[in-house]
mmCIF file of C-alpha atoms in Angstrom:
data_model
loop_
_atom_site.group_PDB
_atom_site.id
_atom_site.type_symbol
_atom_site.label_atom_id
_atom_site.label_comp_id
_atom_site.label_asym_id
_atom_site.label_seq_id
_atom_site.Cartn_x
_atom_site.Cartn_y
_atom_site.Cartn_z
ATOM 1 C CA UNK A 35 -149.189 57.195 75.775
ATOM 2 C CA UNK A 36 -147.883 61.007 75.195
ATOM 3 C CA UNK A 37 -146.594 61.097 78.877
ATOM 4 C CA UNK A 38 -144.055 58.366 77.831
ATOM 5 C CA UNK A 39 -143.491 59.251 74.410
ATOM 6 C CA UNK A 40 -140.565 61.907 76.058
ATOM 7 C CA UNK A 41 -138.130 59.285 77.438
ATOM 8 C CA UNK A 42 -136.067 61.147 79.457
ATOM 9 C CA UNK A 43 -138.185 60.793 82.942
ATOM 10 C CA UNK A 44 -138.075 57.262 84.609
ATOM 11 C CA UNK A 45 -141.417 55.132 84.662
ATOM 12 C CA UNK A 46 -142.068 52.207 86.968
ATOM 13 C CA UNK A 47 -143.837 48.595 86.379
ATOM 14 C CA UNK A 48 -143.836 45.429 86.265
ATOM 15 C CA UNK A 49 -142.927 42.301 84.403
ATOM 16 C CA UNK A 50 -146.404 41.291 82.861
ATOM 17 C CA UNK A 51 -144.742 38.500 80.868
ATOM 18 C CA UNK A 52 -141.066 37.717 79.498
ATOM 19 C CA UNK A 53 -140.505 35.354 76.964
ATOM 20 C CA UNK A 54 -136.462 34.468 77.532
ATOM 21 C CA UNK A 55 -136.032 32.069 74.220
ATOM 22 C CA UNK A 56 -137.777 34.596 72.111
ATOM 23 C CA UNK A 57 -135.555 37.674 73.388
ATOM 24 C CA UNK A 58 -138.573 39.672 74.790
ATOM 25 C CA UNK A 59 -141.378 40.683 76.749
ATOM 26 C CA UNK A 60 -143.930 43.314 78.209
ATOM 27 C CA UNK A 61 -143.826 45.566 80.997
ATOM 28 C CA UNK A 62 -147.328 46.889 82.748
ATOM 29 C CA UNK A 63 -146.593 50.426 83.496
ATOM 30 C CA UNK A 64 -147.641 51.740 86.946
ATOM 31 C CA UNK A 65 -150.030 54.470 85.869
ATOM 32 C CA UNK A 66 -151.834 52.094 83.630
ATOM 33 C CA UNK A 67 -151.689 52.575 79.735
ATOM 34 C CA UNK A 68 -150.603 50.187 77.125
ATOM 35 C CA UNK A 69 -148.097 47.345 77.964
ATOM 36 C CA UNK A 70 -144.120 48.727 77.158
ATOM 37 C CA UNK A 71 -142.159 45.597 74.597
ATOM 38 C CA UNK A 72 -139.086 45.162 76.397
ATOM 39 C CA UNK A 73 -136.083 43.761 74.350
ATOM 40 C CA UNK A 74 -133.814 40.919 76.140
ATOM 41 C CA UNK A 75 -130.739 43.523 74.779
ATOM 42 C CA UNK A 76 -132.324 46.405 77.134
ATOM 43 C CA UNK A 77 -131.969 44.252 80.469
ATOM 44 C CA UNK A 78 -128.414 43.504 80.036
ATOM 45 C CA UNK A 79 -126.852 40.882 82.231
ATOM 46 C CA UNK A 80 -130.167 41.183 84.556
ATOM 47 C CA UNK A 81 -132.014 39.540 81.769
ATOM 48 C CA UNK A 82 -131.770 36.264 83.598
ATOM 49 C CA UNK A 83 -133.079 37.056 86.984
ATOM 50 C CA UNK A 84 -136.464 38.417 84.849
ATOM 51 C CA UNK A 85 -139.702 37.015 86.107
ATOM 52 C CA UNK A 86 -143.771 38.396 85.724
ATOM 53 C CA UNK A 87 -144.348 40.521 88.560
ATOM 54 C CA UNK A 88 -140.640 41.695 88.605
ATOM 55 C CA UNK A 89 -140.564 45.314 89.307
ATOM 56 C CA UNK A 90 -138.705 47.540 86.812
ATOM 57 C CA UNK A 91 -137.741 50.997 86.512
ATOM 58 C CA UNK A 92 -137.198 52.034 82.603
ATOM 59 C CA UNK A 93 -137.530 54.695 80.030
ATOM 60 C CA UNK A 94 -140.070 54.549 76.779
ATOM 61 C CA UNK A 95 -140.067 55.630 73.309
ATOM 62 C CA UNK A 96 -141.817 55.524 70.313
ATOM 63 C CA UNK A 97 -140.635 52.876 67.965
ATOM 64 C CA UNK A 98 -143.283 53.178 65.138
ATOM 65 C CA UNK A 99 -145.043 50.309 66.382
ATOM 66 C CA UNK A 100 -145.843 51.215 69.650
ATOM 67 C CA UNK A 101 -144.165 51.873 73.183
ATOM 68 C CA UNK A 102 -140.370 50.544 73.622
ATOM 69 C CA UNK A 103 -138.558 50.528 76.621
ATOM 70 C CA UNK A 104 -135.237 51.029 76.798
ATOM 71 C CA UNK A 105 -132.378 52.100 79.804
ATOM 72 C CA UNK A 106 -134.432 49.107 82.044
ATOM 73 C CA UNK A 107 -133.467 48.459 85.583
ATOM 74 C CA UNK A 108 -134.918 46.048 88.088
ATOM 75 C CA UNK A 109 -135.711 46.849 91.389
ATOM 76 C CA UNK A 110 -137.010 43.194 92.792
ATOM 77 C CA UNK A 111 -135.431 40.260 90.863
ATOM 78 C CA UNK A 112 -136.474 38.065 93.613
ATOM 79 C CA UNK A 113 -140.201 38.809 93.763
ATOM 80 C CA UNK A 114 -141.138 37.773 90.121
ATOM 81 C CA UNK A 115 -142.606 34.621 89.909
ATOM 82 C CA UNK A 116 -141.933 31.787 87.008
ATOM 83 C CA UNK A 117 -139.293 28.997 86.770
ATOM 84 C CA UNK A 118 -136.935 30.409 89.633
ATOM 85 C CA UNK A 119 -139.226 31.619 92.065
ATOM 86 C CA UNK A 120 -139.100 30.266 94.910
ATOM 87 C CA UNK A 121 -142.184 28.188 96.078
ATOM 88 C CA UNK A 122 -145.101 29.552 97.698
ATOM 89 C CA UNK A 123 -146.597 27.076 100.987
ATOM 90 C CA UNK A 124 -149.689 26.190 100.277
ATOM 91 C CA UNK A 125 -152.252 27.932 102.567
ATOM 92 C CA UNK A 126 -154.818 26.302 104.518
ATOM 93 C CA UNK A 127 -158.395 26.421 104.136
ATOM 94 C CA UNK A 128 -160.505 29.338 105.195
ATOM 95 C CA UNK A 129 -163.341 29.069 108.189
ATOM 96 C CA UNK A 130 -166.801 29.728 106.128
ATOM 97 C CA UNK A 131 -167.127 33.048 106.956
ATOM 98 C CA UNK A 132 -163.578 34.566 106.778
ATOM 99 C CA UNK A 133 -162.354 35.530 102.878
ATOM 100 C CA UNK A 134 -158.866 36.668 101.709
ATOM 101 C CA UNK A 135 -159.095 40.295 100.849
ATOM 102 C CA UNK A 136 -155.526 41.565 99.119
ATOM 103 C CA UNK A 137 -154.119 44.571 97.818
ATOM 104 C CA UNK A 138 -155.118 45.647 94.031
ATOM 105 C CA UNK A 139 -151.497 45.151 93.321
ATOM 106 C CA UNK A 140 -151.063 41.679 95.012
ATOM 107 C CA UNK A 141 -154.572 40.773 93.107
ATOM 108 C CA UNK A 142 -153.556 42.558 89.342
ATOM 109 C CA UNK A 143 -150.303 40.116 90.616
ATOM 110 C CA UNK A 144 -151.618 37.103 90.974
ATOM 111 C CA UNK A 145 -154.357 37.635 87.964
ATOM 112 C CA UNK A 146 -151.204 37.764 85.769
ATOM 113 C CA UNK A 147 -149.732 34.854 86.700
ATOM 114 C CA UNK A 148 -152.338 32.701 86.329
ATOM 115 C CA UNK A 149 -153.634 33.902 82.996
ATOM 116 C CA UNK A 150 -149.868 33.076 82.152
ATOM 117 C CA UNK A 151 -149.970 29.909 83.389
ATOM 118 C CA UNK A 152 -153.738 29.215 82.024
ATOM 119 C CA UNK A 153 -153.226 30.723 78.830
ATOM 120 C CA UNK A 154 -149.728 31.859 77.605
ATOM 121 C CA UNK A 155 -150.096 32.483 74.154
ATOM 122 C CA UNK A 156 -152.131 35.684 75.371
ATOM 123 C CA UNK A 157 -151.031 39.328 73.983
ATOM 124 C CA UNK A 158 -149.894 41.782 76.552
ATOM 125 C CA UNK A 159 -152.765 43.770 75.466
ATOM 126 C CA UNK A 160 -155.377 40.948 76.045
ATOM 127 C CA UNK A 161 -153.831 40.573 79.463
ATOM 128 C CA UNK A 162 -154.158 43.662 80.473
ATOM 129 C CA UNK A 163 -158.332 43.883 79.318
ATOM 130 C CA UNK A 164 -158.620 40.748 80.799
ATOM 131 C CA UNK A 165 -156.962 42.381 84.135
ATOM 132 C CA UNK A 166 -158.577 45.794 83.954
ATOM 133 C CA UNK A 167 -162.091 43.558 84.187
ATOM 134 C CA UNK A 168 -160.928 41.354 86.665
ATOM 135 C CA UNK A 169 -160.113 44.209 88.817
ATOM 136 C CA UNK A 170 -163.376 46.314 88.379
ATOM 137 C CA UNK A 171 -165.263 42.874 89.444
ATOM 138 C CA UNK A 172 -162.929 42.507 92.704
ATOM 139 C CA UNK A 173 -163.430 46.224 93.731
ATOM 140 C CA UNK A 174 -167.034 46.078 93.365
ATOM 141 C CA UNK A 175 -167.322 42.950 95.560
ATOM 142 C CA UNK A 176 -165.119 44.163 97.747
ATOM 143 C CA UNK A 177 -162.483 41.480 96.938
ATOM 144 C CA UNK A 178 -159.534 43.856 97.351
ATOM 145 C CA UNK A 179 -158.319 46.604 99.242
#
C-alpha cells in the first residue's frame, strides 16, 4: 500500500461494493492491493449515481485504519450495476461446444456482483480473496482472456 500512501497522484478502480444507507463503501484499485473505504461525503452530489463496477478515479491516504480515499471522481456512472442499472437481456443458450470466454475485467466484474448479490454481508477484503481465486481458476482453464 506505500504507492498510495502519497495521495497526491490519481489512482483508478472500481466500485467493489457501496452501501448508500450506511454512508460508505469500497473501491478495488486497478493495480490490485487492498480495497480503498470510500466515504458517501467524498463522492459529493455523484454519490447517487454509485453502483459496483462503477469506475472511479480518486486519491488515498492513510487514515490509521487502513487506506481512505478521498478527492473521488467517477468516470462511468452508467456502467455500475445494482438498483438503477439498467437490465441486462437474457442470453440464449450456448451450442455444446461453444463457451463464453470474457475479459479478466468483465469476469473480476461479474464475480463481484454476484458474490454481492449471493452474499452481501461479505468484507471488501473477503471479496477480493474470494476474486483473486476465482480469477487464478478462470486463467488456468482458459475461462478468460
Amino acid at each position: 500500500m506505500a504507492e498510495m500512501a502519497a495521495g497526491e497522484r490519481l489512482i483508478r478502480g472500481r466500485i467493489v461494493r457501496f452501501e448508500r444507507a450506511k454512508g460508505y463503501g469500497f473501491i478495488a484499485p486497478e493495480g490490485g492491493g487492498d480495497d480503498v473505504f470510500v466515504h458517501a461525503n467524498e463522492l459529493g452530489a455523484e454519490g447517487d449515481e454509485v453502483r459496483s463496477g462503477t469506475a472511479v478515479e480518486f486519491k488515498v491516504l492513510d487514515s490509521g485504519r487502513g487506506p481512505k480515499a478521498y478527492d473521488v471522481r467517477l468516470l462511468d456512472p452508467v456502467r455500475g450495476v445494482g438498483p438503477a442499472a439498467a437490465p441486462q437481456p437474457e442470453l440464449g443458450p450456448l451450442a455444446d461446444d461453444e463457451c463464453d470466454v470474457l475479459s479478466e475485467r468483465d469476469f473480476r466484474t461479474e464475480v463481484t456482483e454476484q458474490i454481492i448479490r449471493v452474499a452481501p454481508s461479505c468484507t471488501g477484503q473477503q471479496i477480493e480473496e474470494i476474486r483473486a481465486g476465482l480469477c487464478e481458476l478462470a486463467r488456468r482453464h482458459g475461462w478468460v482472456v
